[in-house]
Short mmCIF file of C-alpha atoms and ligand atoms in Angstrom, two decimals:
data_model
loop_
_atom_site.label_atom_id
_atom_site.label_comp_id
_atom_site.label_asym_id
_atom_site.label_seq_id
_atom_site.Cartn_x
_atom_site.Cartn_y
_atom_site.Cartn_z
CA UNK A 36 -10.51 -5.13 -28.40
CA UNK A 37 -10.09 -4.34 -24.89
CA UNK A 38 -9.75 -0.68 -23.53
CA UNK A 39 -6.64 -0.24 -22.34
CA UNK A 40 -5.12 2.87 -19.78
CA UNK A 41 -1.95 4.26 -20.47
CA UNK A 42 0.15 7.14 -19.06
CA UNK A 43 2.22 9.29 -21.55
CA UNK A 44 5.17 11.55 -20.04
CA UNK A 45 7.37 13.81 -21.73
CA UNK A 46 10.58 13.91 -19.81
CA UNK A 47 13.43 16.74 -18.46
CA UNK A 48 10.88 18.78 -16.81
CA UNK A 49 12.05 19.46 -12.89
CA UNK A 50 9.47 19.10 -10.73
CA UNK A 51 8.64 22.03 -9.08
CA UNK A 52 5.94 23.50 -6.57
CA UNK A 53 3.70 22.36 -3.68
CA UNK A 54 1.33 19.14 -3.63
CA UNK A 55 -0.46 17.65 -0.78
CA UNK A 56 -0.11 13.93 -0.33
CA UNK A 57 -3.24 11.88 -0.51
CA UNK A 58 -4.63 9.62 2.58
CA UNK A 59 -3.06 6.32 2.99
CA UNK A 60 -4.35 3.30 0.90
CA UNK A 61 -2.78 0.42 3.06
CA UNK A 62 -4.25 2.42 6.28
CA UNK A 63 -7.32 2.76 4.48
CA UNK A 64 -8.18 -0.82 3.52
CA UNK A 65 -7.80 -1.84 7.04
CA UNK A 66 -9.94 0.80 8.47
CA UNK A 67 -12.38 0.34 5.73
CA UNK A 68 -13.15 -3.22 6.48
CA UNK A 69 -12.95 -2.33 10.60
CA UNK A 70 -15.59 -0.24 10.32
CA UNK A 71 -18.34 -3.30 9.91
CA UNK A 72 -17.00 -4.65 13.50
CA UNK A 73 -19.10 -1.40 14.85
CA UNK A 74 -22.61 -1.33 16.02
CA UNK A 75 -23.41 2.36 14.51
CA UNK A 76 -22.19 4.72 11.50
CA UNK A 77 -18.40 5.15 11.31
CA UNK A 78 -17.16 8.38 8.84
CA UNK A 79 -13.68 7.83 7.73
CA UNK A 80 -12.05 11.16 6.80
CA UNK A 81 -9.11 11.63 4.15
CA UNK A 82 -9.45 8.39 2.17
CA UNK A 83 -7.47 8.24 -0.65
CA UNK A 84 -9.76 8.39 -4.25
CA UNK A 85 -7.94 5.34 -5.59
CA UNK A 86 -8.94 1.78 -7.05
CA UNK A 87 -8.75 -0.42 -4.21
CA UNK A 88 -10.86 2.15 -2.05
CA UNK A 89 -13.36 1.82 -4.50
CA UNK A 90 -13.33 -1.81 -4.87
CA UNK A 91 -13.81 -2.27 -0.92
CA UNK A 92 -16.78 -0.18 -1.09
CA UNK A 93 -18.28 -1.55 -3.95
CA UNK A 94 -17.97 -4.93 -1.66
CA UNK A 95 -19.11 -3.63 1.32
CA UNK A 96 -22.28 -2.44 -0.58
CA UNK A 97 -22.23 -6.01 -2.12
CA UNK A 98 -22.87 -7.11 1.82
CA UNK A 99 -25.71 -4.91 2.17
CA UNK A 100 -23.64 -1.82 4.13
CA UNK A 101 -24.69 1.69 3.42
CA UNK A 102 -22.19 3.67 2.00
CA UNK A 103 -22.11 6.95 0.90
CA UNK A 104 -18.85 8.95 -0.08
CA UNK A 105 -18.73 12.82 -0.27
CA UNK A 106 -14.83 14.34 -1.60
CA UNK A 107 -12.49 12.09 0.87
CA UNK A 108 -15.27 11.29 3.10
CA UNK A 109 -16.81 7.95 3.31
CA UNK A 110 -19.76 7.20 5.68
CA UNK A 111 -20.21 3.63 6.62
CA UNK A 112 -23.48 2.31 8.11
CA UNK A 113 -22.77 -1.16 8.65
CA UNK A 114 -25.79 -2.27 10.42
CA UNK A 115 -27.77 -3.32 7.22
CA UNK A 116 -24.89 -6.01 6.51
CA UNK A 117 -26.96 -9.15 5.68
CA UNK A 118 -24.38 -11.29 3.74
CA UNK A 119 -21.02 -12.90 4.36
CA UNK A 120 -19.64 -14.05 0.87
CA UNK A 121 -18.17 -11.55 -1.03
CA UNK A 122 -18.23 -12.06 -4.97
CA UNK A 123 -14.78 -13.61 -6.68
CA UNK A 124 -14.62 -10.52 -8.99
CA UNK A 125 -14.83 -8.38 -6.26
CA UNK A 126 -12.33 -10.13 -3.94
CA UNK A 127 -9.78 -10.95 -6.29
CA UNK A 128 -8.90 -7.33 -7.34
CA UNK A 129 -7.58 -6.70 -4.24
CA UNK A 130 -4.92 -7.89 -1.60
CA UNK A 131 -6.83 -6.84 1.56
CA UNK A 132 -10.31 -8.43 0.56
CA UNK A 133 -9.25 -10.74 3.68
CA UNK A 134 -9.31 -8.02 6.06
CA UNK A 135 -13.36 -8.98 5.40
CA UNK A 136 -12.94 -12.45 7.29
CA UNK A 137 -12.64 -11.37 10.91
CA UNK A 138 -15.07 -8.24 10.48
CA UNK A 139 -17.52 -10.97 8.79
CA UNK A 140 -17.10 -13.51 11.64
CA UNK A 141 -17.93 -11.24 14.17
CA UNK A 142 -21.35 -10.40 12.62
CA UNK A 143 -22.28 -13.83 11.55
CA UNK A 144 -20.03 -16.46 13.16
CA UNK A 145 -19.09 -16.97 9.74
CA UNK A 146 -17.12 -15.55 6.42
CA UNK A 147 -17.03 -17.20 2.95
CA UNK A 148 -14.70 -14.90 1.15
CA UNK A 149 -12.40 -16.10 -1.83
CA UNK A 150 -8.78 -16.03 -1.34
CA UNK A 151 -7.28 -12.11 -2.01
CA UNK A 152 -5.53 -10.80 -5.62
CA UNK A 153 -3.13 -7.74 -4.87
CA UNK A 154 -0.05 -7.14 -7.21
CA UNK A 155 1.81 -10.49 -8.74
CA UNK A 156 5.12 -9.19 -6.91
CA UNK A 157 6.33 -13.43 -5.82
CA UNK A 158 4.81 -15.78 -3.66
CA UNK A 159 2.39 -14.29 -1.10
CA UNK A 160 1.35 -16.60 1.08
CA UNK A 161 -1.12 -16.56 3.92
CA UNK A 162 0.11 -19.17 6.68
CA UNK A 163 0.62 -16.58 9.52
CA UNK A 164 -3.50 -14.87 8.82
CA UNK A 165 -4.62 -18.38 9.33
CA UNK A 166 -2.56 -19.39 12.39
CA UNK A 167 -3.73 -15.80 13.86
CA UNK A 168 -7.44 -16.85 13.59
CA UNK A 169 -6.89 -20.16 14.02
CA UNK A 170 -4.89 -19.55 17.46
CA UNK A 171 -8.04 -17.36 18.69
CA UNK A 172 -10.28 -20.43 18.13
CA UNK A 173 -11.69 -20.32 14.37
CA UNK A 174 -12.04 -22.81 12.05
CA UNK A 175 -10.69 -21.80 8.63
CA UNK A 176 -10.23 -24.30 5.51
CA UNK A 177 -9.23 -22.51 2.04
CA UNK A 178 -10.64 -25.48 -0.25
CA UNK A 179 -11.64 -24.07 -3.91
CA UNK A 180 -10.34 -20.97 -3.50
CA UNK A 181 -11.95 -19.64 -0.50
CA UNK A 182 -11.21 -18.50 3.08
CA UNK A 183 -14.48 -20.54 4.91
CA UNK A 184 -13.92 -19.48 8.45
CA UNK A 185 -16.36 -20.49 11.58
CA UNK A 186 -15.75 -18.63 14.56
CA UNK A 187 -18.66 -17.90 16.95
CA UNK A 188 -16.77 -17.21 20.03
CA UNK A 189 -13.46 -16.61 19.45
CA UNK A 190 -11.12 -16.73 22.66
CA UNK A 191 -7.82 -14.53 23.28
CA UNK A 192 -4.43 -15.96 22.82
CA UNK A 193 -0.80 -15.64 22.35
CA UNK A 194 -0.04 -15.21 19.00
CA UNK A 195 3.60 -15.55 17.58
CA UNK A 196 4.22 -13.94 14.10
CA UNK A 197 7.06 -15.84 12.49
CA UNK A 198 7.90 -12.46 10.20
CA UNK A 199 6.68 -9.32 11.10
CA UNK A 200 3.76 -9.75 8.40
CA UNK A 201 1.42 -6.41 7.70
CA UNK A 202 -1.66 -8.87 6.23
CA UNK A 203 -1.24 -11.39 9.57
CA UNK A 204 -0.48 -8.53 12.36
CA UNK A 205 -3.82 -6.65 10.98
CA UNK A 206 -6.07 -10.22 10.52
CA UNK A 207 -5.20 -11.08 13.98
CA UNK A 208 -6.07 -7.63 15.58
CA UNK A 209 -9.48 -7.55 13.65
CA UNK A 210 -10.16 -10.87 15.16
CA UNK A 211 -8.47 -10.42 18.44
CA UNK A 212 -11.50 -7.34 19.71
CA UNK A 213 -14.20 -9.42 19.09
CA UNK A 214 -12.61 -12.41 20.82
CA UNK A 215 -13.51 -12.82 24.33
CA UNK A 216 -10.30 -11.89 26.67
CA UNK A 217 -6.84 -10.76 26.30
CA UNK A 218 -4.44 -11.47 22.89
CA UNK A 219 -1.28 -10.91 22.63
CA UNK A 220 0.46 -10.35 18.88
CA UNK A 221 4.18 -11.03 19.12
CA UNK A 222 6.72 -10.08 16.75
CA UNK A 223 3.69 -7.68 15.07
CA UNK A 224 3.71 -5.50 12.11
CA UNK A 225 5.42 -2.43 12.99
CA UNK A 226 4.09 -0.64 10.26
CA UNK A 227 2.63 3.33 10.29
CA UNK A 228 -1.22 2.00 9.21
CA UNK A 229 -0.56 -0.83 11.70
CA UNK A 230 -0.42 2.00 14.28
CA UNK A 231 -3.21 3.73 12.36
CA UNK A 232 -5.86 1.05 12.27
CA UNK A 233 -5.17 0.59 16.19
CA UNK A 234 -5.99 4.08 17.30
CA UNK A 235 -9.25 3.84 14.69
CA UNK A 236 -9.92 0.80 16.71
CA UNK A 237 -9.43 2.59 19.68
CA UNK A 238 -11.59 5.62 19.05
CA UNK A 239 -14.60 2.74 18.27
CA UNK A 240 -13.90 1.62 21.99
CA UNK A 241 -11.49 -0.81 21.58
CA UNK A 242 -8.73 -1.62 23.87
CA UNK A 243 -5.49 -1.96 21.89
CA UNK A 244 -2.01 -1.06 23.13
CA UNK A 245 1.30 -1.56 21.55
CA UNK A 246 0.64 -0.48 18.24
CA UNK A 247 4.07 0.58 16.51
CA UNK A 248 6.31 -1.68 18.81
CA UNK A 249 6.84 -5.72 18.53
CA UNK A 250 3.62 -6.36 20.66
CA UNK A 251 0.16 -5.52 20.41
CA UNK A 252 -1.99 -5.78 23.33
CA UNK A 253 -5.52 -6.34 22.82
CA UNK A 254 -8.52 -6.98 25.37
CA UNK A 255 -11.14 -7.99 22.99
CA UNK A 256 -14.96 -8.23 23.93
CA UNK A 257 -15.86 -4.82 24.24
CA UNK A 258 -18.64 -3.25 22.30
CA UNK A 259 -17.44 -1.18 19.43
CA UNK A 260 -19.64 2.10 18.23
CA UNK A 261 -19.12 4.02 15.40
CA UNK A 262 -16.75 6.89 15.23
CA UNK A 263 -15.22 9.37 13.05
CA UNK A 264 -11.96 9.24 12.34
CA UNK A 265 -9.11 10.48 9.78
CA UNK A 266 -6.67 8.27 7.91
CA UNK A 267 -2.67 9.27 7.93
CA UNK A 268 -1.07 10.80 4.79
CA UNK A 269 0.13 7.71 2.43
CA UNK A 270 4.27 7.31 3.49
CA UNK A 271 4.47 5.27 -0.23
CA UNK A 272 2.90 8.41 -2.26
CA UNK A 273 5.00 10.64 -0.03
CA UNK A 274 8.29 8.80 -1.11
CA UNK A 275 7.22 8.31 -5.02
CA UNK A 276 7.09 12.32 -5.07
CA UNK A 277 10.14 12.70 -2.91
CA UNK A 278 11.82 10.60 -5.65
CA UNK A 279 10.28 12.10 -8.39
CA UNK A 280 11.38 15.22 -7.31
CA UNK A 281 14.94 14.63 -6.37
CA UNK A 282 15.14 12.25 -9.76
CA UNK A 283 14.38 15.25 -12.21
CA UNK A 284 16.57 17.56 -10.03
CA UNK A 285 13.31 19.67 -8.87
CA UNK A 286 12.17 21.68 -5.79
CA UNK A 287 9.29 20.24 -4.32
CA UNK A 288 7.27 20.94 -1.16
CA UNK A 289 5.20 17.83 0.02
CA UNK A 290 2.26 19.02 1.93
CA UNK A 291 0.18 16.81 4.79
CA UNK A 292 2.29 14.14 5.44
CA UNK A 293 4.24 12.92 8.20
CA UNK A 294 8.12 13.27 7.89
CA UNK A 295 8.16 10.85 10.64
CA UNK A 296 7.40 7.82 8.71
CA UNK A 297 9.54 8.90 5.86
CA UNK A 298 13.01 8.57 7.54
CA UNK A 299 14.72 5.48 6.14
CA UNK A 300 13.91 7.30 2.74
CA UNK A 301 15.15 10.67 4.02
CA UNK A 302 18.67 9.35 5.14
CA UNK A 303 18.68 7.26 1.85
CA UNK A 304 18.43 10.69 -0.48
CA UNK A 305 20.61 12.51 1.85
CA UNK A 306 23.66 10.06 1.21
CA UNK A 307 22.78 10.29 -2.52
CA UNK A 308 23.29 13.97 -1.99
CA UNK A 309 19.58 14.94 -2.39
CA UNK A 310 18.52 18.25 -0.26
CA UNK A 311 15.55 16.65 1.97
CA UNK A 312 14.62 18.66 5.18
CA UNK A 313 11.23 18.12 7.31
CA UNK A 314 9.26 21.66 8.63
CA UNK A 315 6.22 20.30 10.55
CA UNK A 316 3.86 18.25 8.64
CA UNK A 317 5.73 19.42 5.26
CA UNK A 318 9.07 17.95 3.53
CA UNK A 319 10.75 20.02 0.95
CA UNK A 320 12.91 17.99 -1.55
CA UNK A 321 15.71 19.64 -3.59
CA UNK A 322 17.65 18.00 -6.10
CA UNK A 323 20.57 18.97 -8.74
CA UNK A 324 23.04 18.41 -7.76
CA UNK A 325 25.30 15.34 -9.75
CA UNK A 326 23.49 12.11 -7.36
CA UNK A 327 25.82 9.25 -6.19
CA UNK A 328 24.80 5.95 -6.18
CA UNK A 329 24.34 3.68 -2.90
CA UNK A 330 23.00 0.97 -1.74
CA UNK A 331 19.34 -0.18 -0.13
CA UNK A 332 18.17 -3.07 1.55
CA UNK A 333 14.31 -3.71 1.66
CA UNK A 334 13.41 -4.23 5.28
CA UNK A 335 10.10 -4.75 7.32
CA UNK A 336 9.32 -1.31 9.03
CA UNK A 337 10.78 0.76 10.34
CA UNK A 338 13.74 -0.18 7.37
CA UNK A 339 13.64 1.13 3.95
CA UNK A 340 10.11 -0.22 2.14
CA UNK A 341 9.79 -2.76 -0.14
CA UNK A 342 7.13 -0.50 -2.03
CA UNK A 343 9.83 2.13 -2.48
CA UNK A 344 12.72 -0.20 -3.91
CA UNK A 345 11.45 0.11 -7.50
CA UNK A 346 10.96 3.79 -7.82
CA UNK A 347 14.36 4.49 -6.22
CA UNK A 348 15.93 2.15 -8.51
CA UNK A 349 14.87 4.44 -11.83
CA UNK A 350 16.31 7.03 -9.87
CA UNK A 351 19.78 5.26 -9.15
CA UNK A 352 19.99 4.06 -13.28
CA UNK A 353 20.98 7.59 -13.35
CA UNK A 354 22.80 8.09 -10.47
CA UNK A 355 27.29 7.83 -10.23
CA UNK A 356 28.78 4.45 -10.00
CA UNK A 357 27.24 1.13 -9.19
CA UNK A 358 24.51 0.43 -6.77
CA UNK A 359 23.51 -2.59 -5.07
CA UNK A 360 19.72 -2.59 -4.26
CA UNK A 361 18.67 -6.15 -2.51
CA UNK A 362 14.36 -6.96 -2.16
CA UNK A 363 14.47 -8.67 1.06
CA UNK A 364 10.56 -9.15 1.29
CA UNK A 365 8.83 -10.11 -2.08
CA UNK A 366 10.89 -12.43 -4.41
CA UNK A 367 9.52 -11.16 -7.77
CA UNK A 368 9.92 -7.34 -7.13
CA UNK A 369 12.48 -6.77 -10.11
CA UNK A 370 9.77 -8.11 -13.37
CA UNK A 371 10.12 -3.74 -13.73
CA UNK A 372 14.06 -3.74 -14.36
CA UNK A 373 13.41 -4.99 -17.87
CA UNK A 374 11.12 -2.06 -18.67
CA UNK A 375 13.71 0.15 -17.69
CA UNK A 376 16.15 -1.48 -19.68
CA UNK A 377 14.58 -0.49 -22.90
CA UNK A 378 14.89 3.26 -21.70
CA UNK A 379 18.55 2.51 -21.21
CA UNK A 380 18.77 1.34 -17.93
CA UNK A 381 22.20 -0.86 -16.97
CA UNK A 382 20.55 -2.98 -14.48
CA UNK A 383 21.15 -6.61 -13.69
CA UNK A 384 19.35 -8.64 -11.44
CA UNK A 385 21.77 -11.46 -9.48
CA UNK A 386 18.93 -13.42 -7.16
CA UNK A 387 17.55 -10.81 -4.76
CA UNK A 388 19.99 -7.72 -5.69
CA UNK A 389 19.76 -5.54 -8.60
CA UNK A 390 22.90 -4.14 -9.61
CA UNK A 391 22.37 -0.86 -11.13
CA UNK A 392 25.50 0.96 -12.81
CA UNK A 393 24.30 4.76 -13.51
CA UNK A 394 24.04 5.66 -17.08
CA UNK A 395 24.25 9.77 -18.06
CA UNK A 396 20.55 9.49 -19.21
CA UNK A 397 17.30 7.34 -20.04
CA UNK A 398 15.77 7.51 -23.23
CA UNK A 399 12.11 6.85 -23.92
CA UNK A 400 10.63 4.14 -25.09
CA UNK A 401 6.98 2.19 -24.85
CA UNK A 402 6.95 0.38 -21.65
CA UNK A 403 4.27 -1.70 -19.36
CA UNK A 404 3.59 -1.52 -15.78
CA UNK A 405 3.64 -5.15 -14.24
CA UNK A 406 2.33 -4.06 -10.97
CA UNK A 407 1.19 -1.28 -8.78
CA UNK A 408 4.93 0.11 -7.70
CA UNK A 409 6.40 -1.00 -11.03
CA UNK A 410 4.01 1.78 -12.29
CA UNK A 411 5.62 4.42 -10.56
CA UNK A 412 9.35 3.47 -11.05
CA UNK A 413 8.32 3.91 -14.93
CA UNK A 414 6.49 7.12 -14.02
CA UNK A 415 9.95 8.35 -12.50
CA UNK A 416 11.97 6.84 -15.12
CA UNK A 417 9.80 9.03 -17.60
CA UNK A 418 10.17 12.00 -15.71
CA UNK A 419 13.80 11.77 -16.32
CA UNK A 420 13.92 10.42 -19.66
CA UNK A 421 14.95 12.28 -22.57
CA UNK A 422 11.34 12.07 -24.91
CA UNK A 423 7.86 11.16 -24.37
CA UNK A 424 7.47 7.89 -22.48
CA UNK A 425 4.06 5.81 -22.89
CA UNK A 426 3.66 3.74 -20.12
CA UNK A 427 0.59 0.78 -20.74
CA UNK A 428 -1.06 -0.96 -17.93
CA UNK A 429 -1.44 2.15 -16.46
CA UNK A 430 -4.26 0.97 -14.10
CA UNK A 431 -2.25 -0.31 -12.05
CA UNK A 432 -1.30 2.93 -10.98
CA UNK A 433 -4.69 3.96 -10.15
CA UNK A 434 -4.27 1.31 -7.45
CA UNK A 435 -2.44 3.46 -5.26
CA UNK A 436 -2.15 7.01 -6.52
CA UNK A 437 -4.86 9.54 -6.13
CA UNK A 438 -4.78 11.48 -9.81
CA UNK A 439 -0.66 11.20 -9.85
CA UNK A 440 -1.28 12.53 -13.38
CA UNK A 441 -3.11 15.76 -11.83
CA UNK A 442 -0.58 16.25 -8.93
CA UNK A 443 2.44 15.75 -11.40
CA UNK A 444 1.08 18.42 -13.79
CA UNK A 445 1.08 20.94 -10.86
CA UNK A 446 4.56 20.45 -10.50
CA UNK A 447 5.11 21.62 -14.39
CA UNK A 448 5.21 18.11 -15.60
CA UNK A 449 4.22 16.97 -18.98
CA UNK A 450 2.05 14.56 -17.95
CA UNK A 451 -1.34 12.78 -19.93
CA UNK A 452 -3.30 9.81 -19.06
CA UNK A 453 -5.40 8.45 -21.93
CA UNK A 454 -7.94 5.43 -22.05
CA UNK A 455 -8.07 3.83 -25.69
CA UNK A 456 -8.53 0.50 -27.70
CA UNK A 457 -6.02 -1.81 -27.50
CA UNK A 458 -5.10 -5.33 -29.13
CA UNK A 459 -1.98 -6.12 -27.12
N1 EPU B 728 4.63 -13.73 4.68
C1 EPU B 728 4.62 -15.08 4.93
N2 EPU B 728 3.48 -15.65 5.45
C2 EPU B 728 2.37 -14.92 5.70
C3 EPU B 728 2.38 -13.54 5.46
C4 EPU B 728 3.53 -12.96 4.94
O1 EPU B 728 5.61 -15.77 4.69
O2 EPU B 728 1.39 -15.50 6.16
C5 EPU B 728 5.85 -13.07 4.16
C6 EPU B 728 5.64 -12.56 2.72
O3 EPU B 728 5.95 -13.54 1.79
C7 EPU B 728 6.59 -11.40 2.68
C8 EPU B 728 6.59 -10.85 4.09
O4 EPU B 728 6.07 -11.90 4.91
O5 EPU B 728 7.90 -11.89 2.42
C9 EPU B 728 5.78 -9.59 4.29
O6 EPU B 728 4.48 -9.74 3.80
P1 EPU B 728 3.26 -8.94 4.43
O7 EPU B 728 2.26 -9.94 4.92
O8 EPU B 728 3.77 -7.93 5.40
O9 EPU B 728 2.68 -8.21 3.17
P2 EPU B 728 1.16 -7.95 2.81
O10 EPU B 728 0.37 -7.75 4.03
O11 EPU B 728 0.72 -8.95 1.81
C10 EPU B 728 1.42 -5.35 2.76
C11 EPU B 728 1.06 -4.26 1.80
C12 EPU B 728 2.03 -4.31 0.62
C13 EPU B 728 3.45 -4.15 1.13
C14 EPU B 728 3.75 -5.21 2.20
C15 EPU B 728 5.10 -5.03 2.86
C16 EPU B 728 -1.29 -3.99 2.14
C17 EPU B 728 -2.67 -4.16 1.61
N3 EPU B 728 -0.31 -4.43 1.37
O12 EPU B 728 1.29 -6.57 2.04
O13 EPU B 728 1.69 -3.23 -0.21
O14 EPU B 728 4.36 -4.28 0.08
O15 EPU B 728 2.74 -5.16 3.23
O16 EPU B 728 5.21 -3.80 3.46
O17 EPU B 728 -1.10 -3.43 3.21
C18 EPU B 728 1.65 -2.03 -2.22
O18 EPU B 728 1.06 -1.13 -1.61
O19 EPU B 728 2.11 -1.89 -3.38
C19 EPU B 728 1.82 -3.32 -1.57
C20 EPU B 728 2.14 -4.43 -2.25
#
């Protein structure tokens, strides 16, 4: 028997109180892997304590870096690298194992790193990373399950995105400073940790401008040197509590973030009639009121985020009248719906669009997380359910959340997580 994690709720408790939102994972496990393109220690500040985090460390130790957390705090020395192949088990637990390619390359010539894992959300395919490296001169094959890229001196280009991709746009800018001469990313990622990673690139020495618009700019070649540097408040935590908190009908104060990044969400609550305002580097969420139903269309940045769609859905189930909620970006983001079916849900899922008709109330019932954000549309869905909800799977939370069973509690919620045996 294997042990299994699982996350038990007891629901009808409104949120309420203060809670600081944790650094950003998808900022973080670009920065992470940046780090190894410098010549000295790098200290990355406010790193969120969750799964993937760990993973990429325990990698980058696997390649001979010294690393050495303390709290949020992780120094990187990555001048004792001595290895370019990162283990399979390793690699596979984790979408952004490829950000280790182009950091890898620059050290050795080489990487040897098998092909990345990441949440089973549809087809996730990596043609735009390869014609980013390939454009700037590398030679990459993925035979047996493994990016084998050569690329000892890697030349500037024009590169053209065909979608604004997150994985490509960051790829392409790890490979593009090392490269000798001037790249150009078109149609880029537009995407807050996009933005992030370039300033961390930036305070290493790197020339990067563009960040946040359609182009990045990049004159690569220059030496890189350590640096310390602090990672941006995580928008997807920040929106799972803003739901969470409107959902149950709470009065929540989210601490450390920026409001900035939040406002396709903010607008989105606001027309459900959800009480959202934005003081400094702090949101307050109110909720209550009866919550209309509306629609959402998932959208590259700055739209309303994929990662979002399935926590806001729980909270439409129990919104007025029918909403139409269409996944523009990954293909399989609805395997959650039929969780929250069982809890009473009215949800059908017509091709891309779910079609949620609001029910007075979910009831709880054993469900299973299929990935990281189907996690936390059962944790909402729990929050508002009448009775204790038992969510399995519930690693897959860890993934992203920083202790979301901690932070929840603060805000009065009846919240356990519990490791034990399991068959299933
Ligand atoms: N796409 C291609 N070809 C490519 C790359 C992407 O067709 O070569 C398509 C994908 O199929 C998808 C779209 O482009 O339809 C966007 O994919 P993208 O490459 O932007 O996604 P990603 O880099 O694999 C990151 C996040 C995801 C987040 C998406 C979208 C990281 C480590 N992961 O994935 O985060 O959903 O961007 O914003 O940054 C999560 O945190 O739960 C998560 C899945």
């Amino acid at each position: 028997m294997a042990k299994k994690e699982f996350l038990t709720i007891e629901g009808g408790v409104p949120l309420r109180g203060e809670v600081k939102v944790s650094g950003g994972k998808n900022a973080a496990v670009a920065i992470i892997p940046a780090a190894l393109l410098a010549d000295s220690p790098c200290v990355i500040e406010n790193l969120p304590d969750v799964a993937d985090v760990h993973v990429l460390a325990d990698m980058l130790t696997w390649l001979g870096a010294g690393i050495e957390f303390k709290g949020d705090t992780l120094r990187i020395d990555p001048t004792t690298i001595n290895r370019f192949d990162p283990p399979y088990e390793l690699a596979r637990k984790m979408r952004a194992s490829y950000y280790l390619v182009p950091v890898l390359m620059s050290r050795f010539g080489r990487a040897h790193v098998p092909m990345p894992g990441g949440c089973d959300i549809g087809a996730r395919p990596i043609d735009q990373t390869i014609k980013g490296w390939t454009m700037l001169g590398a030679d990459v094959n993925t035979q047996g399950g493994v990016f084998n890229a050569v690329g000892e001196h890697l030349q500037g280009a024009d590169v053209h995105l065909d979608m604004p991709s997150v994985g490509a746009t960051v790829n392409t800018m790890l490979a593009a400073v090392f490269a000798e001469g001037n790249t150009n990313i078109h149609n880029a990622a537009k995407e807050p940790h996009i933005v992030d990673l370039a300033n961390f690139l930036g305070s290493m020495g790197a020339w990067v401008k563009g960040a946040g618009t359609d182009t990045i700019r990049i004159r690569g070649g220059r030496p890189l040197h350590g640096s310390t540097y602090a990672v941006i408040p995580d928008q997807i935590e920040t929106g799972t509590l803003m739901i969470a908190a409107a959902a149950t009908g709470g009065d929540v104060v989210l601490t450390d973030t920026i409001p900035f990044h939040m406002e396709a969400l903010s607008a989105k609550l606001l027309e459900m009639g959800v009480y959202v305002r934005d003081e400094d580097d702090r949101i307050h969420v109110r909720g209550g009121g009866s919550l209309r139903g509306i629609n959402v269309k998932t959208q590259y940045y700055p739209g309303f985020p994929t990662d979002l769609q399935q926590p806001i859905v729980s909270m439409l189930s129990v919104a007025g009248g029918t909403s139409f909620v269409t996944e523009n970006i990954f293909e399989a983001r609805f395997r959650y719906v039929e969780e929250l079916r069982r809890m009473g849900a009215n949800i059908r899922v017509v091709d891309r669009v779910a079609i949620v008709e609001g029910v007075d109330k979910l009831t709880s019932a054993p469900v299973a997380a299929t990935d990281l954000r189907a996690g936390a549309a059962l944790v909402v869905a729990g929050l508002i359910a009448e009775g204790t909800t038992e969510i399995s799977n519930a690693h897959f939370i860890r993934r992203g959340y920083e202790n979301i069973d901690k932070k929840l509690r603060q805000l009065g919620a009846r919240v356990e997580w519990s490791t034990r045996e399991s068959d299933d």
